[in-house]
Amino acid sequence: MTTNDSGRRNFLMQALAAGSAVLLAGCDRLSRTEWFPQMLASAEKLSQGAQRLVTARKSMAQEFTEADLSPTFRSNGTANPDSPTYQALATKGFAAYRLAVSGLVENPRSFSLAELRALPGRTQITRHDCVEGWSAIGKWKGAQLSALLDAVQPKPEARYVVFHCADPMDEIGTKYYESIDMDDARHPQTLLAYELNDQRLPIANGAPIRLRVERQLGYKMAKYVMAIEFVSRFDHIAGGKGGYWEDRGYEWYAGI
Ligand SMILES: Nc1nc2c(c(=O)[nH]1)N[C@H]1C(S)=C(S)[C@@H](COP(=O)(O)O)O[C@H]1N2
Ligand SMILES: [Mo]
């Protein structure tokens, strides 16, 4: 390695370290400054590349035992969506809930909760890491997203899965949303979860359906999922960065 190479490497390592330190500092405060989104955008390119080098995308997230479960799994972000449509569903125990699946698929259709429960599923005890600096270990049960893919048959042009949520985030009704790529969509631990710690998923944690995508940070795990859309790009959706927090400067690939 030449002197130049190692100088460049040190620079990269420092940039990566700075990126992760800032990530621990919190959702709201930093995203409003101008330099923060820009720095995250460049840190994302570095960390995504680094992640691809060191971790195969197919690797499994660590799983834990019942003894490791957190006494309570806290709620973060929206705890009860402020939307008449959602409240009407919740009042009737989500009996009328249907998950609409659209976009670049051969068989667009919707799923009732019973139909989602009937899909091949998985139970897993994993650790959830939020960028605000807390973690919790919980037991999740849900349909494997790969099973839903088998049912709807994504077209070859489909590159991303977008999750549209019920919760308005501001007065003008901007809704939470998220997206993942097809590698994560087909990963065995990627679930449309309907149970937390052997109970029906509580409203505070995303009832009736929330995404688990275990090798990424908490904000990727969309709660209150109402619709799923398969797309080839997401620059036309909301702020164009692939998620509610991404539109406010967070990195799209939030690998841990
Ligand atoms: N729809 C929706 N999904 C969301 C959020 C939200 O506010 N709305 N917050 C995200 C963040 S930042 C985290 S850490 C987790 C929190 O999940 P929990 O409430 O089960 O702890 O949900 C994520 N998914
Ligand atoms: Mo979070």
PDB file of C-alpha atoms and ligand atoms in Angstrom:
ATOM      1  CA  MET A   1       0.000   0.000   0.000  1.00  0.00           C
ATOM      2  CA  THR A   2       1.408   3.425  -0.904  1.00  0.00           C
ATOM      3  CA  THR A   3       1.304   6.360   1.495  1.00  0.00           C
ATOM      4  CA  ASN A   4      -1.479   7.823  -0.595  1.00  0.00           C
ATOM      5  CA  ASP A   5      -3.604   4.690  -0.320  1.00  0.00           C
ATOM      6  CA  SER A   6      -3.344   4.521   3.421  1.00  0.00           C
ATOM      7  CA  GLY A   7      -4.133   8.241   3.754  1.00  0.00           C
ATOM      8  CA  ARG A   8      -7.240   7.697   1.691  1.00  0.00           C
ATOM      9  CA  ARG A   9      -8.183   4.679   3.758  1.00  0.00           C
ATOM     10  CA  ASN A  10      -7.831   6.630   6.993  1.00  0.00           C
ATOM     11  CA  PHE A  11     -10.050   9.310   5.550  1.00  0.00           C
ATOM     12  CA  LEU A  12     -12.683   6.730   4.636  1.00  0.00           C
ATOM     13  CA  MET A  13     -12.580   5.142   8.074  1.00  0.00           C
ATOM     14  CA  GLN A  14     -12.992   8.539   9.726  1.00  0.00           C
ATOM     15  CA  ALA A  15     -15.881   9.450   7.441  1.00  0.00           C
ATOM     16  CA  LEU A  16     -17.591   6.169   8.303  1.00  0.00           C
ATOM     17  CA  ALA A  17     -17.039   6.671  12.033  1.00  0.00           C
ATOM     18  CA  ALA A  18     -18.408  10.218  11.841  1.00  0.00           C
ATOM     19  CA  GLY A  19     -21.453   8.928   9.975  1.00  0.00           C
ATOM     20  CA  SER A  20     -22.320   6.379  12.640  1.00  0.00           C
ATOM     21  CA  ALA A  21     -21.729   8.808  15.521  1.00  0.00           C
ATOM     22  CA  VAL A  22     -24.184  11.262  14.019  1.00  0.00           C
ATOM     23  CA  LEU A  23     -26.713   8.489  13.417  1.00  0.00           C
ATOM     24  CA  LEU A  24     -26.843   7.857  17.159  1.00  0.00           C
ATOM     25  CA  ALA A  25     -27.749  11.460  17.868  1.00  0.00           C
ATOM     26  CA  GLY A  26     -31.438  11.405  17.042  1.00  0.00           C
ATOM     27  CA  CYS A  27     -34.187  11.561  14.458  1.00  0.00           C
ATOM     28  CA  ASP A  28     -35.666  15.056  14.543  1.00  0.00           C
ATOM     29  CA  ARG A  29     -33.036  17.467  15.668  1.00  0.00           C
ATOM     30  CA  LEU A  30     -30.271  16.849  13.164  1.00  0.00           C
ATOM     31  CA  SER A  31     -32.327  16.203  10.061  1.00  0.00           C
ATOM     32  CA  ARG A  32     -33.466  19.828   9.975  1.00  0.00           C
ATOM     33  CA  THR A  33     -29.962  21.192   9.417  1.00  0.00           C
ATOM     34  CA  GLU A  34     -28.656  21.412   5.896  1.00  0.00           C
ATOM     35  CA  TRP A  35     -25.316  19.725   6.201  1.00  0.00           C
ATOM     36  CA  PHE A  36     -26.746  16.632   7.830  1.00  0.00           C
ATOM     37  CA  PRO A  37     -28.698  15.185   4.858  1.00  0.00           C
ATOM     38  CA  GLN A  38     -25.770  15.879   2.557  1.00  0.00           C
ATOM     39  CA  MET A  39     -23.328  14.186   4.851  1.00  0.00           C
ATOM     40  CA  LEU A  40     -25.649  11.215   5.240  1.00  0.00           C
ATOM     41  CA  ALA A  41     -25.958  10.922   1.491  1.00  0.00           C
ATOM     42  CA  SER A  42     -22.199  10.634   1.087  1.00  0.00           C
ATOM     43  CA  ALA A  43     -21.859   8.429   4.170  1.00  0.00           C
ATOM     44  CA  GLU A  44     -24.494   6.153   2.676  1.00  0.00           C
ATOM     45  CA  LYS A  45     -22.449   5.540  -0.438  1.00  0.00           C
ATOM     46  CA  LEU A  46     -19.449   4.700   1.707  1.00  0.00           C
ATOM     47  CA  SER A  47     -21.252   2.509   4.202  1.00  0.00           C
ATOM     48  CA  GLN A  48     -23.344   0.685   1.613  1.00  0.00           C
ATOM     49  CA  GLY A  49     -20.190  -0.191  -0.301  1.00  0.00           C
ATOM     50  CA  ALA A  50     -18.395  -1.207   2.874  1.00  0.00           C
ATOM     51  CA  GLN A  51     -21.342  -3.302   4.003  1.00  0.00           C
ATOM     52  CA  ARG A  52     -21.525  -5.116   0.683  1.00  0.00           C
ATOM     53  CA  LEU A  53     -17.829  -5.961   1.004  1.00  0.00           C
ATOM     54  CA  VAL A  54     -17.991  -7.379   4.508  1.00  0.00           C
ATOM     55  CA  THR A  55     -21.485  -8.917   4.733  1.00  0.00           C
ATOM     56  CA  ALA A  56     -23.200 -11.040   2.181  1.00  0.00           C
ATOM     57  CA  ARG A  57     -26.707  -9.675   1.653  1.00  0.00           C
ATOM     58  CA  LYS A  58     -28.099 -13.148   2.252  1.00  0.00           C
ATOM     59  CA  SER A  59     -26.638 -13.488   5.755  1.00  0.00           C
ATOM     60  CA  MET A  60     -29.050 -13.897   8.666  1.00  0.00           C
ATOM     61  CA  ALA A  61     -29.499 -11.348  11.433  1.00  0.00           C
ATOM     62  CA  GLN A  62     -28.625 -12.661  14.888  1.00  0.00           C
ATOM     63  CA  GLU A  63     -31.479 -14.434  16.676  1.00  0.00           C
ATOM     64  CA  PHE A  64     -31.927 -14.632  20.443  1.00  0.00           C
ATOM     65  CA  THR A  65     -33.739 -16.808  22.996  1.00  0.00           C
ATOM     66  CA  GLU A  66     -36.824 -16.214  25.134  1.00  0.00           C
ATOM     67  CA  ALA A  67     -34.482 -15.451  28.040  1.00  0.00           C
ATOM     68  CA  ASP A  68     -33.142 -12.451  26.124  1.00  0.00           C
ATOM     69  CA  LEU A  69     -36.558 -10.809  25.533  1.00  0.00           C
ATOM     70  CA  SER A  70     -36.849  -7.205  26.700  1.00  0.00           C
ATOM     71  CA  PRO A  71     -39.407  -6.846  29.528  1.00  0.00           C
ATOM     72  CA  THR A  72     -41.374  -4.442  27.320  1.00  0.00           C
ATOM     73  CA  PHE A  73     -41.007  -3.535  23.675  1.00  0.00           C
ATOM     74  CA  ARG A  74     -41.341   0.231  23.604  1.00  0.00           C
ATOM     75  CA  SER A  75     -43.200   2.165  20.950  1.00  0.00           C
ATOM     76  CA  ASN A  76     -41.513   4.851  18.893  1.00  0.00           C
ATOM     77  CA  GLY A  77     -42.760   7.334  16.322  1.00  0.00           C
ATOM     78  CA  THR A  78     -46.484   6.993  15.768  1.00  0.00           C
ATOM     79  CA  ALA A  79     -48.208   5.094  18.593  1.00  0.00           C
ATOM     80  CA  ASN A  80     -51.783   5.382  17.304  1.00  0.00           C
ATOM     81  CA  PRO A  81     -52.438   6.712  13.789  1.00  0.00           C
ATOM     82  CA  ASP A  82     -54.495   9.904  13.760  1.00  0.00           C
ATOM     83  CA  SER A  83     -56.663   8.884  10.812  1.00  0.00           C
ATOM     84  CA  PRO A  84     -60.439   8.242  10.702  1.00  0.00           C
ATOM     85  CA  THR A  85     -59.990   5.314   8.270  1.00  0.00           C
ATOM     86  CA  TYR A  86     -57.472   3.633  10.559  1.00  0.00           C
ATOM     87  CA  GLN A  87     -59.530   4.314  13.691  1.00  0.00           C
ATOM     88  CA  ALA A  88     -62.618   2.803  12.035  1.00  0.00           C
ATOM     89  CA  LEU A  89     -60.644  -0.367  11.249  1.00  0.00           C
ATOM     90  CA  ALA A  90     -59.169  -0.526  14.767  1.00  0.00           C
ATOM     91  CA  THR A  91     -62.565  -0.155  16.455  1.00  0.00           C
ATOM     92  CA  LYS A  92     -63.701  -3.381  14.752  1.00  0.00           C
ATOM     93  CA  GLY A  93     -60.499  -5.273  15.597  1.00  0.00           C
ATOM     94  CA  PHE A  94     -59.201  -4.856  12.012  1.00  0.00           C
ATOM     95  CA  ALA A  95     -61.802  -7.340  10.728  1.00  0.00           C
ATOM     96  CA  ALA A  96     -62.211  -5.307   7.522  1.00  0.00           C
ATOM     97  CA  TYR A  97     -58.469  -4.778   6.988  1.00  0.00           C
ATOM     98  CA  ARG A  98     -57.087  -5.666   3.574  1.00  0.00           C
ATOM     99  CA  LEU A  99     -53.512  -5.307   2.420  1.00  0.00           C
ATOM    100  CA  ALA A 100     -53.573  -4.024  -1.166  1.00  0.00           C
ATOM    101  CA  VAL A 101     -50.734  -5.181  -3.421  1.00  0.00           C
ATOM    102  CA  SER A 102     -50.217  -3.290  -6.671  1.00  0.00           C
ATOM    103  CA  GLY A 103     -47.639  -2.090  -9.187  1.00  0.00           C
ATOM    104  CA  LEU A 104     -45.244  -4.274 -11.178  1.00  0.00           C
ATOM    105  CA  VAL A 105     -46.772  -7.669 -10.375  1.00  0.00           C
ATOM    106  CA  GLU A 106     -48.478 -10.321 -12.495  1.00  0.00           C
ATOM    107  CA  ASN A 107     -51.320 -10.788  -9.991  1.00  0.00           C
ATOM    108  CA  PRO A 108     -52.342  -7.564  -8.241  1.00  0.00           C
ATOM    109  CA  ARG A 109     -54.682  -8.464  -5.377  1.00  0.00           C
ATOM    110  CA  SER A 110     -55.385  -7.799  -1.728  1.00  0.00           C
ATOM    111  CA  PHE A 111     -54.985  -9.984   1.355  1.00  0.00           C
ATOM    112  CA  SER A 112     -57.190 -10.230   4.443  1.00  0.00           C
ATOM    113  CA  LEU A 113     -55.492 -10.860   7.782  1.00  0.00           C
ATOM    114  CA  ALA A 114     -56.647 -14.491   7.601  1.00  0.00           C
ATOM    115  CA  GLU A 115     -55.020 -14.825   4.175  1.00  0.00           C
ATOM    116  CA  LEU A 116     -51.771 -13.301   5.468  1.00  0.00           C
ATOM    117  CA  ARG A 117     -51.812 -15.692   8.444  1.00  0.00           C
ATOM    118  CA  ALA A 118     -52.281 -18.592   6.031  1.00  0.00           C
ATOM    119  CA  LEU A 119     -49.097 -17.743   4.099  1.00  0.00           C
ATOM    120  CA  PRO A 120     -45.874 -19.563   5.064  1.00  0.00           C
ATOM    121  CA  GLY A 121     -44.659 -17.759   8.163  1.00  0.00           C
ATOM    122  CA  ARG A 122     -41.759 -17.502  10.559  1.00  0.00           C
ATOM    123  CA  THR A 123     -41.173 -16.731  14.236  1.00  0.00           C
ATOM    124  CA  GLN A 124     -37.948 -14.978  15.216  1.00  0.00           C
ATOM    125  CA  ILE A 125     -36.446 -13.285  18.266  1.00  0.00           C
ATOM    126  CA  THR A 126     -34.362 -10.341  17.121  1.00  0.00           C
ATOM    127  CA  ARG A 127     -32.918  -7.061  18.318  1.00  0.00           C
ATOM    128  CA  HIS A 128     -34.410  -3.836  17.031  1.00  0.00           C
ATOM    129  CA  ASP A 129     -31.984  -0.892  16.894  1.00  0.00           C
ATOM    130  CA  CYS A 130     -33.332   2.643  16.602  1.00  0.00           C
ATOM    131  CA  VAL A 131     -31.095   5.506  15.448  1.00  0.00           C
ATOM    132  CA  GLU A 132     -32.227   7.407  18.523  1.00  0.00           C
ATOM    133  CA  GLY A 133     -29.954   5.123  20.533  1.00  0.00           C
ATOM    134  CA  TRP A 134     -32.195   2.462  22.046  1.00  0.00           C
ATOM    135  CA  SER A 135     -32.596  -1.260  21.324  1.00  0.00           C
ATOM    136  CA  ALA A 136     -35.158  -3.881  22.279  1.00  0.00           C
ATOM    137  CA  ILE A 137     -35.342  -7.637  21.789  1.00  0.00           C
ATOM    138  CA  GLY A 138     -38.732  -8.940  20.700  1.00  0.00           C
ATOM    139  CA  LYS A 139     -40.325 -12.090  19.338  1.00  0.00           C
ATOM    140  CA  TRP A 140     -42.026 -11.556  15.997  1.00  0.00           C
ATOM    141  CA  LYS A 141     -44.360 -13.807  14.068  1.00  0.00           C
ATOM    142  CA  GLY A 142     -45.492 -13.022  10.559  1.00  0.00           C
ATOM    143  CA  ALA A 143     -45.895 -14.028   6.960  1.00  0.00           C
ATOM    144  CA  GLN A 144     -42.657 -14.217   5.037  1.00  0.00           C
ATOM    145  CA  LEU A 145     -42.650 -11.454   2.455  1.00  0.00           C
ATOM    146  CA  SER A 146     -41.112 -13.980   0.035  1.00  0.00           C
ATOM    147  CA  ALA A 147     -44.364 -15.978   0.263  1.00  0.00           C
ATOM    148  CA  LEU A 148     -46.369 -12.912  -0.711  1.00  0.00           C
ATOM    149  CA  LEU A 149     -43.968 -12.418  -3.621  1.00  0.00           C
ATOM    150  CA  ASP A 150     -44.630 -15.980  -4.741  1.00  0.00           C
ATOM    151  CA  ALA A 151     -48.357 -15.230  -4.682  1.00  0.00           C
ATOM    152  CA  VAL A 152     -48.278 -11.943  -6.618  1.00  0.00           C
ATOM    153  CA  GLN A 153     -45.340 -12.715  -8.951  1.00  0.00           C
ATOM    154  CA  PRO A 154     -43.277  -9.522  -9.314  1.00  0.00           C
ATOM    155  CA  LYS A 155     -42.461  -8.655 -12.931  1.00  0.00           C
ATOM    156  CA  PRO A 156     -38.786  -8.668 -13.936  1.00  0.00           C
ATOM    157  CA  GLU A 157     -38.762  -4.818 -13.925  1.00  0.00           C
ATOM    158  CA  ALA A 158     -39.733  -4.691 -10.233  1.00  0.00           C
ATOM    159  CA  ARG A 159     -36.714  -3.551  -8.204  1.00  0.00           C
ATOM    160  CA  TYR A 160     -38.214  -2.191  -4.988  1.00  0.00           C
ATOM    161  CA  VAL A 161     -41.098  -2.893  -2.640  1.00  0.00           C
ATOM    162  CA  VAL A 162     -42.765   0.216  -1.220  1.00  0.00           C
ATOM    163  CA  PHE A 163     -44.797   0.052   2.004  1.00  0.00           C
ATOM    164  CA  HIS A 164     -47.540   2.652   2.395  1.00  0.00           C
ATOM    165  CA  CYS A 165     -48.594   3.269   5.995  1.00  0.00           C
ATOM    166  CA  ALA A 166     -51.761   4.558   7.672  1.00  0.00           C
ATOM    167  CA  ASP A 167     -50.250   7.240   9.890  1.00  0.00           C
ATOM    168  CA  PRO A 168     -50.267  10.910   8.874  1.00  0.00           C
ATOM    169  CA  MET A 169     -47.049  12.582  10.001  1.00  0.00           C
ATOM    170  CA  ASP A 170     -48.174  16.245   9.752  1.00  0.00           C
ATOM    171  CA  GLU A 171     -51.183  18.535   9.312  1.00  0.00           C
ATOM    172  CA  ILE A 172     -51.197  18.199   5.528  1.00  0.00           C
ATOM    173  CA  GLY A 173     -51.470  14.423   5.820  1.00  0.00           C
ATOM    174  CA  THR A 174     -48.016  13.242   4.620  1.00  0.00           C
ATOM    175  CA  LYS A 175     -48.012   9.539   5.403  1.00  0.00           C
ATOM    176  CA  TYR A 176     -45.141   7.378   6.631  1.00  0.00           C
ATOM    177  CA  TYR A 177     -43.731   5.074   3.960  1.00  0.00           C
ATOM    178  CA  GLU A 178     -40.672   2.913   3.383  1.00  0.00           C
ATOM    179  CA  SER A 179     -39.030   0.808   0.685  1.00  0.00           C
ATOM    180  CA  ILE A 180     -36.634  -2.130   0.395  1.00  0.00           C
ATOM    181  CA  ASP A 181     -34.982  -3.882  -2.535  1.00  0.00           C
ATOM    182  CA  MET A 182     -35.793  -7.351  -3.852  1.00  0.00           C
ATOM    183  CA  ASP A 183     -32.854  -8.958  -1.990  1.00  0.00           C
ATOM    184  CA  ASP A 184     -34.311  -7.856   1.325  1.00  0.00           C
ATOM    185  CA  ALA A 185     -37.846  -8.656   0.141  1.00  0.00           C
ATOM    186  CA  ARG A 186     -36.857 -12.282  -0.478  1.00  0.00           C
ATOM    187  CA  HIS A 187     -34.768 -12.626   2.693  1.00  0.00           C
ATOM    188  CA  PRO A 188     -36.181 -15.363   4.981  1.00  0.00           C
ATOM    189  CA  GLN A 189     -36.286 -13.037   8.016  1.00  0.00           C
ATOM    190  CA  THR A 190     -38.244 -10.313   6.215  1.00  0.00           C
ATOM    191  CA  LEU A 191     -41.770 -10.578   7.617  1.00  0.00           C
ATOM    192  CA  LEU A 192     -45.149  -8.938   7.505  1.00  0.00           C
ATOM    193  CA  ALA A 193     -45.520  -9.331  11.260  1.00  0.00           C
ATOM    194  CA  TYR A 194     -48.890  -9.794  12.969  1.00  0.00           C
ATOM    195  CA  GLU A 195     -47.686 -10.923  16.425  1.00  0.00           C
ATOM    196  CA  LEU A 196     -45.265  -9.500  18.986  1.00  0.00           C
ATOM    197  CA  ASN A 197     -44.251 -11.621  21.987  1.00  0.00           C
ATOM    198  CA  ASP A 198     -47.016 -14.194  21.326  1.00  0.00           C
ATOM    199  CA  GLN A 199     -49.770 -11.543  21.353  1.00  0.00           C
ATOM    200  CA  ARG A 200     -51.629  -9.912  18.518  1.00  0.00           C
ATOM    201  CA  LEU A 201     -49.476  -6.996  17.350  1.00  0.00           C
ATOM    202  CA  PRO A 202     -50.414  -4.007  19.567  1.00  0.00           C
ATOM    203  CA  ILE A 203     -51.489  -0.738  17.951  1.00  0.00           C
ATOM    204  CA  ALA A 204     -48.461   0.974  19.519  1.00  0.00           C
ATOM    205  CA  ASN A 205     -46.182  -1.367  17.546  1.00  0.00           C
ATOM    206  CA  GLY A 206     -47.958  -1.197  14.180  1.00  0.00           C
ATOM    207  CA  ALA A 207     -51.198  -3.224  14.200  1.00  0.00           C
ATOM    208  CA  PRO A 208     -52.397  -5.038  12.308  1.00  0.00           C
ATOM    209  CA  ILE A 209     -49.292  -5.484  10.080  1.00  0.00           C
ATOM    210  CA  ARG A 210     -45.756  -4.123  10.337  1.00  0.00           C
ATOM    211  CA  LEU A 211     -42.635  -4.892   8.385  1.00  0.00           C
ATOM    212  CA  ARG A 212     -39.619  -6.636   9.942  1.00  0.00           C
ATOM    213  CA  VAL A 213     -36.425  -6.309   7.919  1.00  0.00           C
ATOM    214  CA  GLU A 214     -33.967  -7.468  10.509  1.00  0.00           C
ATOM    215  CA  ARG A 215     -30.618  -6.407   9.097  1.00  0.00           C
ATOM    216  CA  GLN A 216     -31.580  -2.772   8.969  1.00  0.00           C
ATOM    217  CA  LEU A 217     -32.338   0.000  11.470  1.00  0.00           C
ATOM    218  CA  GLY A 218     -35.713   0.573  13.134  1.00  0.00           C
ATOM    219  CA  TYR A 219     -37.028   3.263  10.825  1.00  0.00           C
ATOM    220  CA  LYS A 220     -37.090   0.796   7.892  1.00  0.00           C
ATOM    221  CA  MET A 221     -39.652  -1.350   9.747  1.00  0.00           C
ATOM    222  CA  ALA A 222     -42.840   0.317   8.546  1.00  0.00           C
ATOM    223  CA  LYS A 223     -45.781   0.028  10.965  1.00  0.00           C
ATOM    224  CA  TYR A 224     -49.504   0.194  10.020  1.00  0.00           C
ATOM    225  CA  VAL A 225     -48.821  -1.143   6.499  1.00  0.00           C
ATOM    226  CA  MET A 226     -51.944  -0.618   4.385  1.00  0.00           C
ATOM    227  CA  ALA A 227     -50.620  -1.131   0.863  1.00  0.00           C
ATOM    228  CA  ILE A 228     -47.592  -2.580  -0.903  1.00  0.00           C
ATOM    229  CA  GLU A 229     -46.437  -1.363  -4.290  1.00  0.00           C
ATOM    230  CA  PHE A 230     -43.801  -2.928  -6.547  1.00  0.00           C
ATOM    231  CA  VAL A 231     -41.824  -0.335  -8.511  1.00  0.00           C
ATOM    232  CA  SER A 232     -38.727  -0.039 -10.685  1.00  0.00           C
ATOM    233  CA  ARG A 233     -37.791   3.318  -9.084  1.00  0.00           C
ATOM    234  CA  PHE A 234     -39.130   5.495  -6.308  1.00  0.00           C
ATOM    235  CA  ASP A 235     -38.119   9.026  -7.279  1.00  0.00           C
ATOM    236  CA  HIS A 236     -41.766   9.902  -8.086  1.00  0.00           C
ATOM    237  CA  ILE A 237     -43.045   8.891  -4.640  1.00  0.00           C
ATOM    238  CA  ALA A 238     -43.330  11.620  -1.948  1.00  0.00           C
ATOM    239  CA  GLY A 239     -39.883  13.254  -1.541  1.00  0.00           C
ATOM    240  CA  GLY A 240     -38.342  10.702  -3.902  1.00  0.00           C
ATOM    241  CA  LYS A 241     -35.795   9.177  -1.506  1.00  0.00           C
ATOM    242  CA  GLY A 242     -37.647   5.943  -0.732  1.00  0.00           C
ATOM    243  CA  GLY A 243     -38.973   6.647   2.749  1.00  0.00           C
ATOM    244  CA  TYR A 244     -40.401   9.217   5.131  1.00  0.00           C
ATOM    245  CA  TRP A 245     -37.125   9.615   7.044  1.00  0.00           C
ATOM    246  CA  GLU A 246     -35.022   9.199   3.902  1.00  0.00           C
ATOM    247  CA  ASP A 247     -36.847  12.247   2.486  1.00  0.00           C
ATOM    248  CA  ARG A 248     -35.564  14.053   5.594  1.00  0.00           C
ATOM    249  CA  GLY A 249     -31.925  13.001   5.172  1.00  0.00           C
ATOM    250  CA  TYR A 250     -31.662   9.467   6.532  1.00  0.00           C
ATOM    251  CA  GLU A 251     -29.850   6.889   4.451  1.00  0.00           C
ATOM    252  CA  TRP A 252     -31.976   4.551   2.344  1.00  0.00           C
ATOM    253  CA  TYR A 253     -29.878   1.458   3.092  1.00  0.00           C
ATOM    254  CA  ALA A 254     -29.750   1.430   6.882  1.00  0.00           C
ATOM    255  CA  GLY A 255     -27.717  -1.734   7.371  1.00  0.00           C
ATOM    256  CA  ILE A 256     -26.575  -2.819  10.833  1.00  0.00           C
TER     257      ILE A 256
HETATM  258  N1  LIG B   1     -45.765   3.866  10.120  1.00  0.00           N
HETATM  259  C1  LIG B   1     -44.701   4.103  10.906  1.00  0.00           C
HETATM  260  N2  LIG B   1     -43.714   3.189  10.935  1.00  0.00           N
HETATM  261  C2  LIG B   1     -42.634   3.400  11.725  1.00  0.00           C
HETATM  262  C3  LIG B   1     -42.485   4.583  12.489  1.00  0.00           C
HETATM  263  C4  LIG B   1     -43.550   5.525  12.436  1.00  0.00           C
HETATM  264  O1  LIG B   1     -43.527   6.590  13.096  1.00  0.00           O
HETATM  265  N3  LIG B   1     -44.637   5.256  11.628  1.00  0.00           N
HETATM  266  N4  LIG B   1     -41.339   4.774  13.250  1.00  0.00           N
HETATM  267  C5  LIG B   1     -40.163   3.971  12.895  1.00  0.00           C
HETATM  268  C6  LIG B   1     -39.096   3.988  13.891  1.00  0.00           C
HETATM  269  S1  LIG B   1     -38.030   5.315  13.907  1.00  0.00           S
HETATM  270  C7  LIG B   1     -38.870   2.919  14.711  1.00  0.00           C
HETATM  271  S2  LIG B   1     -37.535   2.843  15.753  1.00  0.00           S
HETATM  272  C8  LIG B   1     -39.824   1.803  14.753  1.00  0.00           C
HETATM  273  C9  LIG B   1     -40.415   1.718  16.146  1.00  0.00           C
HETATM  274  O2  LIG B   1     -41.174   0.535  16.269  1.00  0.00           O
HETATM  275  P1  LIG B   1     -41.933   0.265  17.623  1.00  0.00           P
HETATM  276  O3  LIG B   1     -42.950   1.367  17.801  1.00  0.00           O
HETATM  277  O4  LIG B   1     -42.525  -1.088  17.508  1.00  0.00           O
HETATM  278  O5  LIG B   1     -40.904   0.363  18.737  1.00  0.00           O
HETATM  279  O6  LIG B   1     -40.869   1.909  13.829  1.00  0.00           O
HETATM  280  C10 LIG B   1     -40.543   2.520  12.620  1.00  0.00           C
HETATM  281  N5  LIG B   1     -41.674   2.428  11.743  1.00  0.00           N
HETATM  282 MO    MO B   2     -36.237   4.620  15.101  1.00  0.00          MO
END
